[in-house]
Short mmCIF file of C-alpha atoms in Angstrom, two decimals:
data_model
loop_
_atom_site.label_atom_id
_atom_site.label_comp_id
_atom_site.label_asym_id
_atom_site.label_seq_id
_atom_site.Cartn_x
_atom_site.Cartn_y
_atom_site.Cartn_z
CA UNK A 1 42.69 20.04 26.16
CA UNK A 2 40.00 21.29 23.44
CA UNK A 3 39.72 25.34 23.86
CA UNK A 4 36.98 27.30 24.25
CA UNK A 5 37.12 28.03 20.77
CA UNK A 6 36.54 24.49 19.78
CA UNK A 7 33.78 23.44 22.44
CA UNK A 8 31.86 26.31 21.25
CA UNK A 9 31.99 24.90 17.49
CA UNK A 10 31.10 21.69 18.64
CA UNK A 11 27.92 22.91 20.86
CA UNK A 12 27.04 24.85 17.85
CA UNK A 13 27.01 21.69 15.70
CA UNK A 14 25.61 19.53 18.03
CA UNK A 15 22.22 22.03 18.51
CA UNK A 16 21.76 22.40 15.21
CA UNK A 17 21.93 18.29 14.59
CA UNK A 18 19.35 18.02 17.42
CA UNK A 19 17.22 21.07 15.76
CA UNK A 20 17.17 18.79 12.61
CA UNK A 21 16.59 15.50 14.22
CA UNK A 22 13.37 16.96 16.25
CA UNK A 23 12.16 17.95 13.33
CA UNK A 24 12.42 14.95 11.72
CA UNK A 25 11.05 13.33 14.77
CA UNK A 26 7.90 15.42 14.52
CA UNK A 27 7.38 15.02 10.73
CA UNK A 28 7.89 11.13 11.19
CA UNK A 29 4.67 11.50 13.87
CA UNK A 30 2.41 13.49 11.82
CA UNK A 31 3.13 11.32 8.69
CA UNK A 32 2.39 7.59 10.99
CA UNK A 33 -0.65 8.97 12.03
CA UNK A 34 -1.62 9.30 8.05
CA UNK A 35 -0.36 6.29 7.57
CA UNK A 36 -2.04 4.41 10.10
CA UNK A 37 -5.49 6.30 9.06
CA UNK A 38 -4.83 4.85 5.51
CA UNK A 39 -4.88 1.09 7.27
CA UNK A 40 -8.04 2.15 8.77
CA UNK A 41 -9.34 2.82 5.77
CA UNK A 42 -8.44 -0.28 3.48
CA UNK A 43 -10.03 -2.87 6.84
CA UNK A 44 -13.77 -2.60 5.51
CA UNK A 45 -12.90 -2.74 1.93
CA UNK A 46 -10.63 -5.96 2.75
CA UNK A 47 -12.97 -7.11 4.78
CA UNK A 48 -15.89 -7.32 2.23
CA UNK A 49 -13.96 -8.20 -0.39
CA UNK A 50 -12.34 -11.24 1.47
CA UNK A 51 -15.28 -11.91 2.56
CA UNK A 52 -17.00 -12.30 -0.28
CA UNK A 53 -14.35 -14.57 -1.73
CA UNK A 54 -14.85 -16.76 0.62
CA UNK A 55 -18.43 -17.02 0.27
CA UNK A 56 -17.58 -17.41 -3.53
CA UNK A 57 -15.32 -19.83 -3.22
CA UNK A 58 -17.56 -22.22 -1.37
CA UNK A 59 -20.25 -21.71 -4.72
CA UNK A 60 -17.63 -22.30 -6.92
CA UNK A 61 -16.83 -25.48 -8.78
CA UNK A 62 -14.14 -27.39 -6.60
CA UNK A 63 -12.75 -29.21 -9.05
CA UNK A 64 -11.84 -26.16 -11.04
CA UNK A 65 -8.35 -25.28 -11.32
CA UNK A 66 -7.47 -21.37 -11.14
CA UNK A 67 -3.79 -20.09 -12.07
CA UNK A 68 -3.52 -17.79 -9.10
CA UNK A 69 -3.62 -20.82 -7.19
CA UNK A 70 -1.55 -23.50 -8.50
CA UNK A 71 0.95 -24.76 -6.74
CA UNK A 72 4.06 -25.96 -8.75
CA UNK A 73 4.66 -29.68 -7.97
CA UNK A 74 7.92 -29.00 -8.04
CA UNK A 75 9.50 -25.50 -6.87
CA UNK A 76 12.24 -24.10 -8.89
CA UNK A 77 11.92 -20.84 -9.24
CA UNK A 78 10.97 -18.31 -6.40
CA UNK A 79 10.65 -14.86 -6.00
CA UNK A 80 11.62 -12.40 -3.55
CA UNK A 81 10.59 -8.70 -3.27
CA UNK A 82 12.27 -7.12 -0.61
CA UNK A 83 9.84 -3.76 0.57
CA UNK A 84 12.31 -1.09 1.98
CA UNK A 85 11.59 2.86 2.01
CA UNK A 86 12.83 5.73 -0.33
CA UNK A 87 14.95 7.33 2.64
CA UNK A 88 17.34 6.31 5.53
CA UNK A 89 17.54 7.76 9.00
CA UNK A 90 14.84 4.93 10.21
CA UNK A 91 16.93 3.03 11.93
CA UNK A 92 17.61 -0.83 11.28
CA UNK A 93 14.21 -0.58 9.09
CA UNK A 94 15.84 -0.85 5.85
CA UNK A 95 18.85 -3.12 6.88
CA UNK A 96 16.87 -5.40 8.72
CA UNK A 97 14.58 -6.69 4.92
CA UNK A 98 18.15 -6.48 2.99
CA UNK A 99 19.64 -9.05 5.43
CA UNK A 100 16.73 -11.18 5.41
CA UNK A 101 16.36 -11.16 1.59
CA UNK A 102 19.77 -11.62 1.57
CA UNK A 103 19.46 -14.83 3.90
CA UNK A 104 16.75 -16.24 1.99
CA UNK A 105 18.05 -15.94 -1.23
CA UNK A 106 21.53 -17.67 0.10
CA UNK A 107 18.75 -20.50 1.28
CA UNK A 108 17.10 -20.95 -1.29
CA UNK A 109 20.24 -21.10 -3.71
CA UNK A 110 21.74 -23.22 -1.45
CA UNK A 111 18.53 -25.95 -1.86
CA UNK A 112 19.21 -25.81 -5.81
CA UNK A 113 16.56 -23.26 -6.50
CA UNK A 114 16.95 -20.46 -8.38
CA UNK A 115 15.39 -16.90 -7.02
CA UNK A 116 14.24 -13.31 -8.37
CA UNK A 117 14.75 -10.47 -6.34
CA UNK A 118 12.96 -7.38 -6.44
CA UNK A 119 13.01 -4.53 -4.42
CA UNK A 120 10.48 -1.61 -3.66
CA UNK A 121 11.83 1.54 -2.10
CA UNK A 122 15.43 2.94 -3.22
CA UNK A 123 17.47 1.94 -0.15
CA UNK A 124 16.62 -1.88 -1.03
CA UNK A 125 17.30 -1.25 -4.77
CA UNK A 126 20.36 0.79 -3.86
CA UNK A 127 21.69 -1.57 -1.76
CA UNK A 128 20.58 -4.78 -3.21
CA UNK A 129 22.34 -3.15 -6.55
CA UNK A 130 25.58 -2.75 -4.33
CA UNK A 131 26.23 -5.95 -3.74
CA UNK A 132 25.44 -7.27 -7.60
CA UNK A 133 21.98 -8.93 -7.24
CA UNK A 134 20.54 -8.32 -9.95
CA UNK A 135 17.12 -7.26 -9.53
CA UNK A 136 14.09 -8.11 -12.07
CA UNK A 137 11.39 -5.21 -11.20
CA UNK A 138 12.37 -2.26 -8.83
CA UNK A 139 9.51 0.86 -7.80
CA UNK A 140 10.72 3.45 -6.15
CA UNK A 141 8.88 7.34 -4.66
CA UNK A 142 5.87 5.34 -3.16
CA UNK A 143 6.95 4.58 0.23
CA UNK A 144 5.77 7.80 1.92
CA UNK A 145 2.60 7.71 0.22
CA UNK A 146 2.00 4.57 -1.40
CA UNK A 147 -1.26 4.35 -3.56
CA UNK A 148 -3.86 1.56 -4.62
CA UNK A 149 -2.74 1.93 -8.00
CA UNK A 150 0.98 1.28 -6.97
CA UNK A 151 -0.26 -2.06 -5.44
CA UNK A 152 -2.10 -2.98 -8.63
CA UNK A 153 0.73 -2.12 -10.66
CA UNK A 154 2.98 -4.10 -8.34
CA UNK A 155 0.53 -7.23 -8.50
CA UNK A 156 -0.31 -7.42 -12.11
CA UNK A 157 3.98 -7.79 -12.51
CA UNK A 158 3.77 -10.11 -9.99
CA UNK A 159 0.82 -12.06 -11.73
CA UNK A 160 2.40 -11.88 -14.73
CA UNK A 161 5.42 -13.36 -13.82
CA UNK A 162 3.23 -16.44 -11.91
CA UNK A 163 1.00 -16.79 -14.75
CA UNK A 164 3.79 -16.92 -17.58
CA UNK A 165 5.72 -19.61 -15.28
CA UNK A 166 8.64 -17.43 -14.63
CA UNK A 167 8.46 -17.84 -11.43
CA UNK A 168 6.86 -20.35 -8.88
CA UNK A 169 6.30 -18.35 -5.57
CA UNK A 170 6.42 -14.49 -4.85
CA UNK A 171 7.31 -13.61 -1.57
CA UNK A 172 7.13 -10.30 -0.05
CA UNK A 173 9.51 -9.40 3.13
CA UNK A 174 8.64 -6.47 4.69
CA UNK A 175 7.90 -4.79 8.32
CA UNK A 176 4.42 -5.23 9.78
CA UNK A 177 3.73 -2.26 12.27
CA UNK A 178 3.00 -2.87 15.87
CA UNK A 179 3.35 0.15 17.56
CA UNK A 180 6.04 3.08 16.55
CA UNK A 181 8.65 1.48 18.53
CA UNK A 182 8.17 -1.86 17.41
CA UNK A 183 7.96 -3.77 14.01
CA UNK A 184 7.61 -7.50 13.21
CA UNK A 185 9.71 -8.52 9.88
CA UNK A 186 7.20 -10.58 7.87
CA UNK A 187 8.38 -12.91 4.90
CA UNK A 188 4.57 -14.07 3.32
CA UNK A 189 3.87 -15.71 0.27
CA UNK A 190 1.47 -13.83 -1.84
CA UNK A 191 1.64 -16.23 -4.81
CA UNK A 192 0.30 -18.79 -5.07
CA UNK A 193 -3.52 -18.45 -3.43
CA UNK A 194 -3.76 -20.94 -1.26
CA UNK A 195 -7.38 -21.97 -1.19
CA UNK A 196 -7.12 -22.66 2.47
CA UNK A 197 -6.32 -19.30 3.39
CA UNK A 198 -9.25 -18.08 1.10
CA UNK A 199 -11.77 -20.44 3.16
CA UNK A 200 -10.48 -20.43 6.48
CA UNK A 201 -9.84 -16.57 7.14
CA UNK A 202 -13.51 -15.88 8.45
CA UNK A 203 -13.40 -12.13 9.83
CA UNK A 204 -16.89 -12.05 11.14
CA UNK A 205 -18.59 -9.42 10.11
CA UNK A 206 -21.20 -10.98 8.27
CA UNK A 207 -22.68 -14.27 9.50
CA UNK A 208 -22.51 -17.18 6.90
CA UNK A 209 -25.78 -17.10 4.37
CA UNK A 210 -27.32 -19.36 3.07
CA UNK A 211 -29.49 -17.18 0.85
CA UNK A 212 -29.96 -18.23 -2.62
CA UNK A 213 -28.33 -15.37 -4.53
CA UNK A 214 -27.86 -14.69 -8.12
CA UNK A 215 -25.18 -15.05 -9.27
CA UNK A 216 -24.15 -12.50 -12.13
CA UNK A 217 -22.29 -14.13 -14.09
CA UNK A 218 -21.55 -17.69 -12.26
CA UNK A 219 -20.02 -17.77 -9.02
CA UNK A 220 -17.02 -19.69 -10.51
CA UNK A 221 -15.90 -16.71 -12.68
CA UNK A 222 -16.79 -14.16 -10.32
CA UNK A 223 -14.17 -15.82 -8.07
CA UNK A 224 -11.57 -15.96 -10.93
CA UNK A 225 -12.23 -12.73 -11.72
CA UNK A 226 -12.02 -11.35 -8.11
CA UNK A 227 -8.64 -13.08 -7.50
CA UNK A 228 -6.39 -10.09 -8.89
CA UNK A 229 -8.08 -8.10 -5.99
CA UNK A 230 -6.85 -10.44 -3.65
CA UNK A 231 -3.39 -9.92 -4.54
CA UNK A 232 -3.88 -6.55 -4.85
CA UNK A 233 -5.35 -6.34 -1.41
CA UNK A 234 -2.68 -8.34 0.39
CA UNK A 235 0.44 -5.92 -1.95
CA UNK A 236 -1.06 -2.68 -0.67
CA UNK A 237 -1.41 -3.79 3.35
CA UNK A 238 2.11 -4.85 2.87
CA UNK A 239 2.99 -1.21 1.39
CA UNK A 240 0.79 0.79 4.00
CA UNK A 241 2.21 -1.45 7.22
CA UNK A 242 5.87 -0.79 5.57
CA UNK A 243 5.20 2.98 5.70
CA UNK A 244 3.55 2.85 8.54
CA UNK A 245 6.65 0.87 10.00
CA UNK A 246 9.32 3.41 8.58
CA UNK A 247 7.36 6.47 10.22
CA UNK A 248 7.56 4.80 13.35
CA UNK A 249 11.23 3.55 13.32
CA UNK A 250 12.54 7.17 12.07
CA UNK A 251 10.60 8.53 14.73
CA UNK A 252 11.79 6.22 17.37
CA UNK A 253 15.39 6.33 15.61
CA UNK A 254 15.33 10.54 15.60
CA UNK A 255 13.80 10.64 19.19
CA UNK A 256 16.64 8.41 20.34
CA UNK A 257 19.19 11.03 18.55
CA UNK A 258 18.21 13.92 19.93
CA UNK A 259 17.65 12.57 23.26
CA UNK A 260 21.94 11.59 22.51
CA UNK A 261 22.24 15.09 21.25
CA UNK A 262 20.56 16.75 24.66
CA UNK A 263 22.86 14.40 26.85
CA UNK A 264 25.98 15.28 24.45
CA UNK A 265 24.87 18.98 24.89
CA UNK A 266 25.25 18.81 28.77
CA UNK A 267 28.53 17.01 28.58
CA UNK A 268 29.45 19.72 26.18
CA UNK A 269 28.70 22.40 28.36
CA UNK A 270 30.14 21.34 31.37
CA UNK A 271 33.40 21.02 29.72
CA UNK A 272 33.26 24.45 28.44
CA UNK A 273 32.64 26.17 32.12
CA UNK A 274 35.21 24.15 33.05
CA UNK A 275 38.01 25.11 30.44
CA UNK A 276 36.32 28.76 30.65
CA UNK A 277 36.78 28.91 34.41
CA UNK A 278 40.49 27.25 33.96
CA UNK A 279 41.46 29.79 31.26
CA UNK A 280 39.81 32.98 33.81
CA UNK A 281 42.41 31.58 36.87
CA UNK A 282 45.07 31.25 34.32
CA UNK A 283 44.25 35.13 33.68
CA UNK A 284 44.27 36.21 37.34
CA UNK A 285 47.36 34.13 37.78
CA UNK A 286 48.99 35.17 34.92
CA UNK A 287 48.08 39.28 36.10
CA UNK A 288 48.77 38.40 39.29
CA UNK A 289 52.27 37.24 38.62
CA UNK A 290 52.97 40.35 36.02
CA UNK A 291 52.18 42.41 39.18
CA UNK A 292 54.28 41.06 41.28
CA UNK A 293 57.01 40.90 38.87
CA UNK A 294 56.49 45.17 38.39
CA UNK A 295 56.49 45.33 42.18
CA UNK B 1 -41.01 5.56 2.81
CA UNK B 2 -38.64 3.21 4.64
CA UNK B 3 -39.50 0.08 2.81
CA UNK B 4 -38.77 1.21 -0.29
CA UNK B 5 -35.60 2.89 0.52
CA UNK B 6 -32.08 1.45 -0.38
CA UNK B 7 -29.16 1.44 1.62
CA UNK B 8 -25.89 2.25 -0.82
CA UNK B 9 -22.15 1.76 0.60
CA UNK B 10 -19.88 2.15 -1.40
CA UNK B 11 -16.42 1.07 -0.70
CA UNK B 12 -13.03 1.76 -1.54
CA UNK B 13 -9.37 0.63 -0.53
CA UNK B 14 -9.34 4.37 0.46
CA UNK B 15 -12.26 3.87 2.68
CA UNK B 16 -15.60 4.10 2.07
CA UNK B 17 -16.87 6.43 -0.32
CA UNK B 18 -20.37 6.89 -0.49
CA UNK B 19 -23.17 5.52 2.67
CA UNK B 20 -27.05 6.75 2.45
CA UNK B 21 -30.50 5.29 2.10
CA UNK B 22 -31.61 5.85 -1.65
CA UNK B 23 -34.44 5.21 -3.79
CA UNK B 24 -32.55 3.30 -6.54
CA UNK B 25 -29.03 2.12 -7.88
CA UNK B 26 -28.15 1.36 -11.04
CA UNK B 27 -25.36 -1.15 -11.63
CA UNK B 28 -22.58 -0.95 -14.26
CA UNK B 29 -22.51 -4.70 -14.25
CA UNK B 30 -19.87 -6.73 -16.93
CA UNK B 31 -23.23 -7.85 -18.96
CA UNK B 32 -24.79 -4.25 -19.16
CA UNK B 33 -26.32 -2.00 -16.98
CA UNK B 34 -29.15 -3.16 -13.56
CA UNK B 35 -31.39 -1.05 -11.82
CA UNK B 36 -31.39 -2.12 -8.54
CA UNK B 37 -34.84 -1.04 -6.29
CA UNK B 38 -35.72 -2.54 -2.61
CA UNK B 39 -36.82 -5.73 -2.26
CA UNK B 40 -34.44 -7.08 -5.21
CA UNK B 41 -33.78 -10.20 -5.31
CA UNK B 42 -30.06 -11.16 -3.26
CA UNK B 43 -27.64 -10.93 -6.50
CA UNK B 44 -24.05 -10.75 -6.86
CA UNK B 45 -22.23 -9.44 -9.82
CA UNK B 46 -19.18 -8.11 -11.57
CA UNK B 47 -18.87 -4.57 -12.01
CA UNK B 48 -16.82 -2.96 -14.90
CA UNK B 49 -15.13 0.55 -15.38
CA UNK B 50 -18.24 2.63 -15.78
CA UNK B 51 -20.47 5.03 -14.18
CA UNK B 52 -22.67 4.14 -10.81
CA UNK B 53 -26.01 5.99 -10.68
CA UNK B 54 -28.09 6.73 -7.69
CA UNK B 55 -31.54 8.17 -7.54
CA UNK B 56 -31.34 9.93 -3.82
CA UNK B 57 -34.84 9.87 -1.97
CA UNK B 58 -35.94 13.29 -3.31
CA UNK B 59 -35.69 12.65 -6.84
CA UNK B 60 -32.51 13.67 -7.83
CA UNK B 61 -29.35 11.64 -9.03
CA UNK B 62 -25.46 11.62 -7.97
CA UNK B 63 -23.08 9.93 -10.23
CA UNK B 64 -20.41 8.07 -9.11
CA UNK B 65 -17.69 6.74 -11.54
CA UNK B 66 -16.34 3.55 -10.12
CA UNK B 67 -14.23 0.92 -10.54
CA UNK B 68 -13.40 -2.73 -11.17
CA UNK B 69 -14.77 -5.23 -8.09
CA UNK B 70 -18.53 -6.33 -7.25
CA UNK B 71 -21.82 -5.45 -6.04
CA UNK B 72 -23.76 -7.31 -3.05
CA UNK B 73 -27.60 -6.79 -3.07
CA UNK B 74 -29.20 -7.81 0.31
CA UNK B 75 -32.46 -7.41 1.76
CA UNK B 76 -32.34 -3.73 1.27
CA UNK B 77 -28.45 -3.31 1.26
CA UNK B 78 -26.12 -2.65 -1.49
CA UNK B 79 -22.66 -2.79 -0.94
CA UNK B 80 -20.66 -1.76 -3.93
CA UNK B 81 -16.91 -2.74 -3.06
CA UNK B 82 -14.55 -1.08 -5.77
CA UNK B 83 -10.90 -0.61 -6.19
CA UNK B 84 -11.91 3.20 -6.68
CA UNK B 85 -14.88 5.47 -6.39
CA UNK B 86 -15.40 8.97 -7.16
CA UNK B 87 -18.73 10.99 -6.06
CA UNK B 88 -19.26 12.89 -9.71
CA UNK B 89 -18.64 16.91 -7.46
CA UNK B 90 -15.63 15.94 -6.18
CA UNK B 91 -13.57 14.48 -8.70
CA UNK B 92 -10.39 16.17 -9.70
CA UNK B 93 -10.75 17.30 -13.02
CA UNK B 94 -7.30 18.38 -13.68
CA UNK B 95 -6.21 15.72 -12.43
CA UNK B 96 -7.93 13.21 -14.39
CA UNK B 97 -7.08 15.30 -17.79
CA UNK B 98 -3.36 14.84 -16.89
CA UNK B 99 -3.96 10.90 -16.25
CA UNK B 100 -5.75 10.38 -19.26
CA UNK B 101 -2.89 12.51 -21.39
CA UNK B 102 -0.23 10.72 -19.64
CA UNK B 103 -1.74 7.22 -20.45
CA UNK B 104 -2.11 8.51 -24.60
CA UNK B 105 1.12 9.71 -24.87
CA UNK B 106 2.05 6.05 -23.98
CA UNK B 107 -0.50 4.34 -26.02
CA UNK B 108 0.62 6.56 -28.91
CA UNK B 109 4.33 5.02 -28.56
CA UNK B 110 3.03 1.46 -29.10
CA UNK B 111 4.63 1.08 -32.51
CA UNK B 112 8.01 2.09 -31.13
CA UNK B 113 9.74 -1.64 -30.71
CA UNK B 114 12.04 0.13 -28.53
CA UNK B 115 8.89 1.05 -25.90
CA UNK B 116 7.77 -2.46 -25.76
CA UNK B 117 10.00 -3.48 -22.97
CA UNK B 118 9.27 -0.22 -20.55
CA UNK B 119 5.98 0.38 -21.02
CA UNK B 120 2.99 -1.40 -19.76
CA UNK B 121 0.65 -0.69 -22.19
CA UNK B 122 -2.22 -3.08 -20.97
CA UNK B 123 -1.89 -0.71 -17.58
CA UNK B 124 -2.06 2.48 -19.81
CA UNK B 125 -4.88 0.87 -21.35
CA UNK B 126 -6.85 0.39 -18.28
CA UNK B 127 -5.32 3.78 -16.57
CA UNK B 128 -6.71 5.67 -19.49
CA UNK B 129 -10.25 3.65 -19.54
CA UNK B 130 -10.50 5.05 -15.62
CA UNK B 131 -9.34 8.53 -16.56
CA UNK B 132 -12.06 8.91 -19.01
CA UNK B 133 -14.68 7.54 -17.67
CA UNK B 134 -13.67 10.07 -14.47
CA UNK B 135 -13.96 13.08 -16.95
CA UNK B 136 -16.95 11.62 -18.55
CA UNK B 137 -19.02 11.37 -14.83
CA UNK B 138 -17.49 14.10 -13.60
CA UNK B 139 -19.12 16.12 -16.75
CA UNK B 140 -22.45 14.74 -15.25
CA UNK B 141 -22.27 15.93 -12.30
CA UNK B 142 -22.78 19.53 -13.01
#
């Protein structure tokens, strides 16, 4: 039987984990409410922009090929950029991308392809390191706060790797937010285009035109030259739903821990009025019996 | 005055950046510089690096030094949607000094073979084209 000594320690210990996972907990809330402001904030500017590339696209010369949108005839080379966070303590946010990049890239090997990993965030680096995959681009310190110019600097690597032929596909896998307690792992192809995708996606905020506008220069190279945007639009939601997702599973995971913490407390505390009432008779006994023995 | 006002949005992935009716807007476009007034013609265009300049309804301008992405002219609507946008009074001087040092001390190791391989020095390039054109509107605005 622990003494009194010991359940104290361990009461002690057990407070000051909760103290630190509450706090955590609360951080984790006020940073996903930033984070989900930021997605509020990139929806118009998507929105036009997408927009407008579809209107652009429908101007443009169809026969024209662009490079952000070829598709290789035949797929060798495929890359896959795993989007973790900088930090642990979010539950199975991190693990969940590393065992799916993980998966693919098995896949993929397994259908005579070869693959390119990549990782944002250090727990995806540090892990994907770990276990000797050798990783072709790596960012890390943007997952708490990620910036525009992170996603452009992510995309132009990514373009340039397309462009030059290195690779033939760029996929991203990373955690879509739904609500803090819930996130959807997404595996999307960013590269190539597909024109479909650039035509199809009406949003409906602006009703189709059929106004004869000038075009400055010609729609066709307006279009090309819009395309980087695209991929830089579609990079930075993936990095602002990823943060938004790791705020919400740390603050799920610490909420569950100090909840565990509280009911670990009352087990705790019961056992120490118990051994503290034990070790009280055993005093009264143990006077009792000394008296008697005088007597 | 309402007909010949201007609407002027200006968006950013940050959210939008500037929204009021104005008298006139002029364009860095790729091919040079437009003045945009109502009833313009519906246009689309490229926009470079550069500086945005508005001429408010009482006369007086506000400089805005904006990005790479387009401008939409409509009716009496222009939407300028840019990767970034800065309202000449509230951008970060010191801030923009540091980016524009940081992005020459790369550009100055260019020469260095050994650099090549770790620095991106098309993004320094373009970094240090937005930091100075920041610091060159923001010197406008006062």
């Amino acid at each position: 039987m622990a003494t009194l000594h010991d359940i104290r320690r361990r009461i002690t210990s057990v407070q000051s984990t909760r103290k630190i996972t509450k706090a955590m907990e609360m951080v984790a809330a006020a940073k996903l409410r930033r984070a989900q402001a930021r997605i509020e904030a990139l929806r118009p500017y998507a929105i036009d922009m997408v927009e407008m590339m579809m209107d652009l696209a429908t101007y443009s010369d169809e026969r024209r090929e662009f490079a952000l949108m070829r598709e290789h005839p035949e797929e060798r080379t495929v890359s896959l950029v795993a989007m973790t966070g900088d930090r642990g303590l979010a539950g199975s946010f991190n693990a969940n991308v590393i065992r799916r990049v993980i998966e693919e890239d098995r896949k993929l090997r397994a259908d005579g392809k070869k693959t390119r990993l990549a990782a944002v965030g250090k727990k995806g680096i540090g892990t994907l390191r770990f276990r000797r995959y050798e990783l072709v681009a790596t960012w890390q310190g943007l997952s708490d706060r990620p910036e525009y110019a992170n996603a452009r600097a992510i995309a132009k690597r990514m373009i340039d790797a397309f462009t030059s032929g290195q690779t033939d596909r760029v996929r991203v896998v990373y955690n879509q937010f739904k609500s803090p307690i819930e996130q959807t792992l997404m595996d999307v192809t960013i590269l190539p285009i597909r024109r479909e995708e650039v035509t199809e996606e009406r949003l409906g905020r602006r009703p189709v035109t059929h106004l004869s506008y000038l075009y400055e220069p010609d729609p066709t190279t307006i279009f090309e030259r819009l395309l980087p945007a695209y991929v830089e639009i579609a990079v930075y939601r993936a990095l602002l739903e990823s943060s938004a997702s790791e705020q919400g599973a740390r603050m799920t995971a610490m909420r569950n821990a100090s909840e565990s913490a509280e009911e670990m407390l009352g087990d705790l505390t019961l056992a120490l009025n118990r051994a503290r009432q034990a070790a009280i008779t055993q005093e009264i006994l143990e006077v009792v019996a000394g008296a008697e023995a005088l007597g | 005055m309402a007909e010949t006002a201007l609407h002027l949005e200006v968006v950013t992935p940050d959210g939008v950046v500037y929204s009021d009716h104005v008298a006139m807007v002029v364009l860095p476009g790729v091919a040079g510089e437009l003045g945009i007034l109502a009833r313009h013609q519906p246009l689309v265009t490229l926009l470079g690096i550069g500086e945005t300049r508005v001429k408010r309804l009482d006369g007086t301008y506000d400089y805005i030094a904006s990005g790479v992405g387009y401008a939409e002219v409509l009716f009496s609507m222009v939407m300028v949607v840019v990767d970034h946008a800065e309202v000449a009074g509230r951008i970060d001087v010191d801030r923009a000094g540091s980016a524009a040092r940081r992005a020459r001390d790369l550009l100055e190791r260019r020469g260095d073979p050994g650099a090549r391989a770790e620095v991106d020095f098309y993004r320094a390039e373009q970094a240090l084209k937005r930091a100075e054109n920041r610091l060159r509107v923001a010197r406008r605005g006062v």
